[in-house]
Amino acid sequence: MPARRALITGITGQDGSYLAELLLDQGYEVVGMIRRSSTLNFERIAHIQDRLILDPRAQGDLLDEASIIHVLREYRPSEVYNLAAQSFVQTSFAQPVLTGETTALGVTRVLDAIRIVDPEIRFYQASSSEMFGKVVEVPQRESTPFYPRSPYGVAKLYGHWITVNYRESYGLHASSGILFNHESPRRGLEFVTRKITHAVARIKHGLQDKLALGNLDAQRDWGFAGDYVRAMWLMLQQDEPSDFVVSTNETHAVREFCDIAFSRAGLKWEDHVEIDERFFRPAEVDLLVGDSAKARDVLGWTPEVDFASLVEMMVDADIDALAHQTR
């Protein structure tokens, strides 16, 4: 029996790398759709790069539907995971149009390419808890009304609803995972969690002394990215497509993240953290906490890494990485 083939957009990102690992372990052939660029960063997938299909025929771009159609026709995947996006909230305020083109309309281009090439392809869309934004109920579940508070959240909401629309209009097996914040040692340095753990490592190694942060009272539902990609895969194994909140169902403040991170390195966060108003958002999202009961009941999914273990994992990885760099 030939191996199942999956296509991942955004394979070089945090989630793409963990998902690629999971699919390879499940016996898939994994194709990574790569944007043509003069500077490609394969750091997160370097350890599995020789097991992936990353050739020039897989070059595609969410801004160009014809290129996506070409990749689908070339590789004929049975599953497509759309993880590519302009995914940083702060950047979306500075680049709202680009965010809309990639994070919103990019989803339409992938869905339409699937409709044209092979409507039997199963599709996963990476939706986001940022769609809830100024929350109208706590916790947030699949039925909670959306109120996005950033161009990123608005773009993700478009991507979410266009996925529903193509599912209902064309009968596609298209599911969205409304993922709450998920982190790992592979998280980009622009995200507050990795910004904190990387700074802790630098302070521990004597490379800096202060860390500037914004709103320490912002609360998030933080989980481990490696756990969350399992939920993505499980969604496409169901007989019927649907949308699922994926979360730990716990909330923690940035302040608590700092406390655990600095304590892991034997430091006190109060001695090093400074508040800088430049890092406050024009419209803040203060409290996000999910209710993933549907994912747990229907998919049989549960997170395995708790909050403190996640923070300590990230701190340990950054301290170890810097230790190797400074030798």
Coordinates of C-alpha atoms in Angstrom, one line a residue:
M1 CA 0.0 0.0 0.0
P2 CA 1.5 3.3 -1.0
A3 CA 2.3 5.8 1.8
R4 CA -0.2 8.6 2.3
R5 CA 1.1 12.0 1.2
A6 CA 0.6 15.3 3.0
L7 CA 1.4 18.8 2.0
I8 CA 2.3 21.4 4.6
T9 CA 2.4 25.1 4.0
G10 CA 4.6 26.8 6.5
I11 CA 6.7 23.7 7.1
T12 CA 9.7 25.7 8.2
G13 CA 7.8 27.3 11.1
Q14 CA 7.3 26.0 14.6
D15 CA 4.1 24.1 14.0
G16 CA 5.2 22.9 10.6
S17 CA 8.3 21.3 12.0
Y18 CA 6.5 19.4 14.7
L19 CA 3.7 18.4 12.3
A20 CA 6.2 17.1 9.8
E21 CA 7.8 15.0 12.5
L22 CA 4.5 13.5 13.5
L23 CA 3.4 12.7 10.0
L24 CA 6.8 11.1 9.2
D25 CA 6.3 8.9 12.3
Q26 CA 2.8 8.0 11.0
G27 CA 4.4 6.8 7.7
Y28 CA 3.4 9.7 5.5
E29 CA 5.4 11.2 2.6
V30 CA 5.6 14.8 3.6
V31 CA 5.8 17.6 1.0
G32 CA 6.7 21.1 2.2
M33 CA 5.4 24.0 0.0
I34 CA 8.2 26.5 0.1
R35 CA 8.1 30.2 -1.0
R36 CA 10.8 31.1 -3.5
S37 CA 13.2 33.2 -1.5
S38 CA 16.8 34.2 -1.6
T39 CA 17.1 33.3 2.1
L40 CA 15.5 30.1 3.2
N41 CA 15.7 29.1 6.8
F42 CA 15.5 25.3 7.3
E43 CA 16.8 25.4 10.9
R44 CA 13.7 23.9 12.5
I45 CA 13.5 21.0 10.0
A46 CA 17.3 20.4 9.5
H47 CA 17.2 17.2 11.5
I48 CA 14.5 15.7 9.2
Q49 CA 15.2 17.6 6.0
D50 CA 16.5 14.5 4.2
R51 CA 13.2 12.7 4.8
L52 CA 11.0 15.6 3.4
I53 CA 10.1 16.5 -0.2
L54 CA 11.4 20.1 -0.5
D55 CA 12.3 20.4 -4.2
P56 CA 11.8 23.3 -6.6
R57 CA 8.6 21.6 -7.9
A58 CA 7.1 22.3 -4.5
Q59 CA 7.6 26.0 -4.7
G60 CA 4.4 27.9 -4.1
D61 CA 3.1 31.0 -2.5
L62 CA -0.2 31.9 -0.7
L63 CA -0.3 35.1 -2.8
D64 CA -0.4 33.1 -6.1
E65 CA -3.2 30.6 -6.6
A66 CA -1.7 29.2 -9.9
S67 CA 1.5 28.1 -8.0
I68 CA -0.6 26.3 -5.4
I69 CA -2.6 24.5 -8.2
H70 CA 0.7 23.5 -9.7
V71 CA 2.0 22.0 -6.5
L72 CA -1.2 20.1 -5.9
R73 CA -1.2 18.6 -9.4
E74 CA 2.5 17.7 -9.1
Y75 CA 2.2 15.9 -5.8
R76 CA -1.4 14.9 -5.4
P77 CA -1.5 14.9 -1.6
S78 CA -4.4 13.3 0.3
E79 CA -4.1 15.9 3.1
V80 CA -3.2 19.6 3.1
Y81 CA -2.3 21.5 6.3
N82 CA -2.3 25.3 5.9
L83 CA 0.0 26.6 8.5
A84 CA 1.6 29.5 6.5
A85 CA 0.6 33.0 7.5
Q86 CA 1.9 36.4 8.6
S87 CA 1.6 35.1 12.2
F88 CA 2.8 37.9 14.5
V89 CA 0.1 40.0 16.0
Q90 CA 2.3 43.1 16.5
T91 CA 3.5 43.1 12.9
S92 CA -0.1 42.9 11.7
F93 CA -0.7 46.5 13.0
A94 CA 2.3 47.7 11.0
Q95 CA 1.5 45.6 7.9
P96 CA -2.3 45.1 7.9
V97 CA -2.6 44.7 4.1
L98 CA 0.1 42.1 3.8
T99 CA -1.4 40.3 6.8
G100 CA -4.8 40.2 5.0
E101 CA -3.3 39.0 1.7
T102 CA -1.5 36.0 3.3
T103 CA -3.4 35.2 6.4
A104 CA -6.9 35.8 5.0
L105 CA -7.0 35.6 1.2
G106 CA -4.2 33.0 1.2
V107 CA -6.6 30.5 2.7
T108 CA -9.1 31.1 -0.1
R109 CA -6.4 30.5 -2.7
V110 CA -5.5 27.1 -1.1
L111 CA -9.1 26.1 -0.7
D112 CA -10.0 27.1 -4.3
A113 CA -6.9 25.2 -5.6
I114 CA -8.2 22.1 -3.8
R115 CA -11.6 22.6 -5.3
I116 CA -10.2 22.8 -8.8
V117 CA -7.5 20.0 -8.5
D118 CA -9.1 17.4 -6.2
P119 CA -12.1 18.1 -3.9
E120 CA -11.3 14.8 -2.1
I121 CA -8.2 16.3 -0.5
R122 CA -8.7 16.8 3.2
F123 CA -7.8 20.3 4.4
Y124 CA -6.7 21.7 7.8
Q125 CA -6.8 25.5 8.5
A126 CA -4.8 26.9 11.4
S127 CA -7.4 29.2 13.1
S128 CA -6.5 31.2 16.2
S129 CA -7.7 32.1 19.6
E130 CA -6.9 35.7 18.6
M131 CA -10.3 35.6 16.7
F132 CA -12.0 35.8 20.2
G133 CA -10.1 38.9 21.0
K134 CA -12.2 41.0 23.3
V135 CA -13.9 38.0 24.7
V136 CA -17.6 37.9 25.3
E137 CA -17.5 34.8 27.5
V138 CA -15.0 32.8 29.5
P139 CA -13.9 30.2 28.7
Q140 CA -14.0 30.3 24.9
R141 CA -15.5 27.4 23.0
E142 CA -16.5 26.7 19.4
S143 CA -19.8 28.5 19.9
T144 CA -18.3 31.7 21.4
P145 CA -18.9 34.8 19.3
F146 CA -15.7 36.3 17.8
Y147 CA -14.4 39.8 18.4
P148 CA -10.9 40.1 17.0
R149 CA -8.7 43.0 18.2
S150 CA -5.9 43.1 15.6
P151 CA -5.5 42.9 11.9
Y152 CA -4.1 39.4 12.5
G153 CA -7.2 38.3 14.4
V154 CA -9.4 39.8 11.7
A155 CA -7.5 38.0 8.9
K156 CA -7.6 34.7 10.8
L157 CA -11.4 35.1 11.2
Y158 CA -11.7 35.5 7.4
G159 CA -9.6 32.4 6.9
H160 CA -11.8 30.5 9.4
W161 CA -15.1 31.5 7.9
I162 CA -14.0 30.9 4.3
T163 CA -13.0 27.4 5.4
V164 CA -16.6 26.9 6.7
N165 CA -17.9 28.3 3.5
Y166 CA -16.0 26.0 1.2
R167 CA -16.9 23.0 3.4
E168 CA -20.6 23.9 3.1
S169 CA -20.6 25.1 -0.5
Y170 CA -18.5 22.4 -2.1
G171 CA -18.5 19.5 0.4
L172 CA -14.8 19.7 1.1
H173 CA -13.4 17.8 4.1
A174 CA -12.2 21.1 5.6
S175 CA -11.6 21.5 9.3
S176 CA -10.3 24.4 11.4
G177 CA -8.3 24.1 14.6
I178 CA -9.0 27.2 16.8
L179 CA -5.6 26.9 18.5
F180 CA -4.8 28.8 21.7
N181 CA -1.2 29.9 22.3
H182 CA 1.2 27.1 21.8
E183 CA 4.9 27.4 22.4
S184 CA 8.2 25.4 22.3
P185 CA 11.9 25.9 22.0
R186 CA 11.3 26.4 18.3
R187 CA 9.1 29.5 18.9
G188 CA 10.3 32.6 17.1
L189 CA 12.2 35.2 19.1
E190 CA 9.5 37.8 18.3
F191 CA 6.9 36.0 20.5
V192 CA 6.8 37.1 24.1
T193 CA 7.4 33.6 25.5
R194 CA 10.5 32.9 23.6
K195 CA 11.6 36.5 24.1
I196 CA 11.5 35.8 27.8
T197 CA 13.2 32.5 27.8
H198 CA 16.0 33.6 25.4
A199 CA 16.6 36.7 27.6
V200 CA 16.8 34.5 30.7
A201 CA 19.5 32.4 29.0
R202 CA 21.4 35.5 28.0
I203 CA 21.2 37.0 31.5
K204 CA 22.2 33.6 33.0
H205 CA 25.3 33.7 30.7
G206 CA 26.1 37.3 31.6
L207 CA 25.3 38.6 28.0
Q208 CA 22.6 41.1 29.1
D209 CA 21.0 42.3 32.3
K210 CA 17.6 43.8 31.5
L211 CA 14.5 42.6 29.6
A212 CA 11.9 45.0 28.3
L213 CA 8.3 43.8 28.2
G214 CA 4.8 45.2 27.8
N215 CA 1.7 44.1 29.6
L216 CA 2.6 41.7 32.3
D217 CA -1.0 41.2 33.3
A218 CA -2.1 39.8 29.9
Q219 CA -3.4 36.2 30.4
R220 CA -3.1 33.4 27.9
D221 CA -3.9 29.7 27.7
W222 CA -0.4 28.3 26.8
G223 CA 0.3 24.8 25.6
F224 CA 3.1 22.8 23.9
A225 CA 3.2 23.0 20.1
G226 CA 4.1 19.3 19.9
D227 CA 0.9 18.4 21.6
Y228 CA -1.2 20.7 19.4
V229 CA -0.1 19.3 16.1
R230 CA -1.5 15.9 17.2
A231 CA -4.9 17.6 17.3
M232 CA -4.4 18.9 13.7
W233 CA -3.7 15.4 12.4
L234 CA -6.6 13.9 14.4
M235 CA -9.1 16.3 12.8
L236 CA -8.3 15.0 9.3
Q237 CA -8.8 11.4 10.4
Q238 CA -12.4 12.0 11.3
D239 CA -15.3 10.9 9.1
E240 CA -16.8 14.3 9.1
P241 CA -15.0 17.7 9.1
S242 CA -15.6 20.2 11.9
D243 CA -14.0 23.0 13.9
F244 CA -12.3 22.4 17.3
V245 CA -10.9 24.6 20.1
V246 CA -7.5 23.2 21.1
S247 CA -6.3 24.5 24.5
T248 CA -5.1 23.4 27.9
N249 CA -8.2 25.1 29.6
E250 CA -5.8 26.9 32.0
T251 CA -4.8 30.6 32.0
H252 CA -1.6 32.1 33.1
A253 CA -0.3 35.7 33.1
V254 CA 2.9 36.9 31.5
R255 CA 4.1 37.7 35.0
E256 CA 3.7 34.1 36.0
F257 CA 5.6 33.0 32.9
C258 CA 8.4 35.3 33.9
D259 CA 8.5 34.0 37.4
I260 CA 8.8 30.3 36.4
A261 CA 11.3 31.2 33.6
F262 CA 13.7 33.2 35.8
S263 CA 13.4 30.9 38.7
R264 CA 14.4 28.0 36.5
A265 CA 17.7 29.8 36.0
G266 CA 18.1 30.7 39.7
L267 CA 17.1 34.4 39.0
K268 CA 14.4 36.8 40.2
W269 CA 12.4 38.3 37.4
E270 CA 11.9 41.5 39.4
D271 CA 15.6 42.3 39.2
H272 CA 15.7 42.2 35.4
V273 CA 12.3 43.0 33.8
E274 CA 11.4 46.5 32.8
I275 CA 8.1 47.7 31.5
D276 CA 8.3 49.4 28.1
E277 CA 5.1 51.0 26.7
R278 CA 6.3 50.4 23.1
F279 CA 5.3 46.8 23.6
F280 CA 1.7 47.4 24.5
R281 CA -0.7 46.7 21.6
P282 CA -3.0 49.5 20.2
A283 CA -5.9 47.2 21.2
E284 CA -5.0 44.7 23.9
V285 CA -6.4 41.2 24.3
D286 CA -6.4 40.7 28.1
L287 CA -7.7 37.2 28.8
L288 CA -7.8 34.1 26.6
V289 CA -8.7 30.7 28.0
G290 CA -10.1 27.8 26.0
D291 CA -12.6 25.0 26.6
S292 CA -11.4 22.1 24.5
A293 CA -14.1 19.6 25.6
K294 CA -15.1 18.9 22.0
A295 CA -11.6 18.0 21.0
R296 CA -11.1 15.8 24.0
D297 CA -14.5 14.0 23.4
V298 CA -14.5 13.7 19.6
L299 CA -10.8 13.5 18.8
G300 CA -9.6 11.8 22.0
W301 CA -7.0 14.5 22.3
T302 CA -5.4 15.7 25.6
P303 CA -2.3 17.8 26.1
E304 CA 0.6 16.0 27.7
V305 CA 3.0 18.9 28.7
D306 CA 1.8 21.2 31.5
F307 CA 2.5 24.9 31.8
A308 CA 5.5 24.8 34.2
S309 CA 7.1 22.0 32.2
L310 CA 6.7 23.9 29.0
V311 CA 8.4 27.1 30.4
E312 CA 11.2 25.1 31.9
M313 CA 11.7 23.1 28.6
M314 CA 12.1 26.4 26.8
V315 CA 14.5 27.9 29.3
D316 CA 16.6 24.8 29.4
A317 CA 16.8 24.7 25.6
D318 CA 17.9 28.4 25.3
I319 CA 20.5 28.1 28.1
D320 CA 21.9 25.0 26.4
A321 CA 21.9 26.6 23.0
L322 CA 23.8 29.7 24.2
A323 CA 26.2 27.5 26.1
H324 CA 27.2 25.8 22.9
Q325 CA 27.4 29.2 21.0
T326 CA 29.7 30.8 23.7
R327 CA 32.2 27.9 23.9

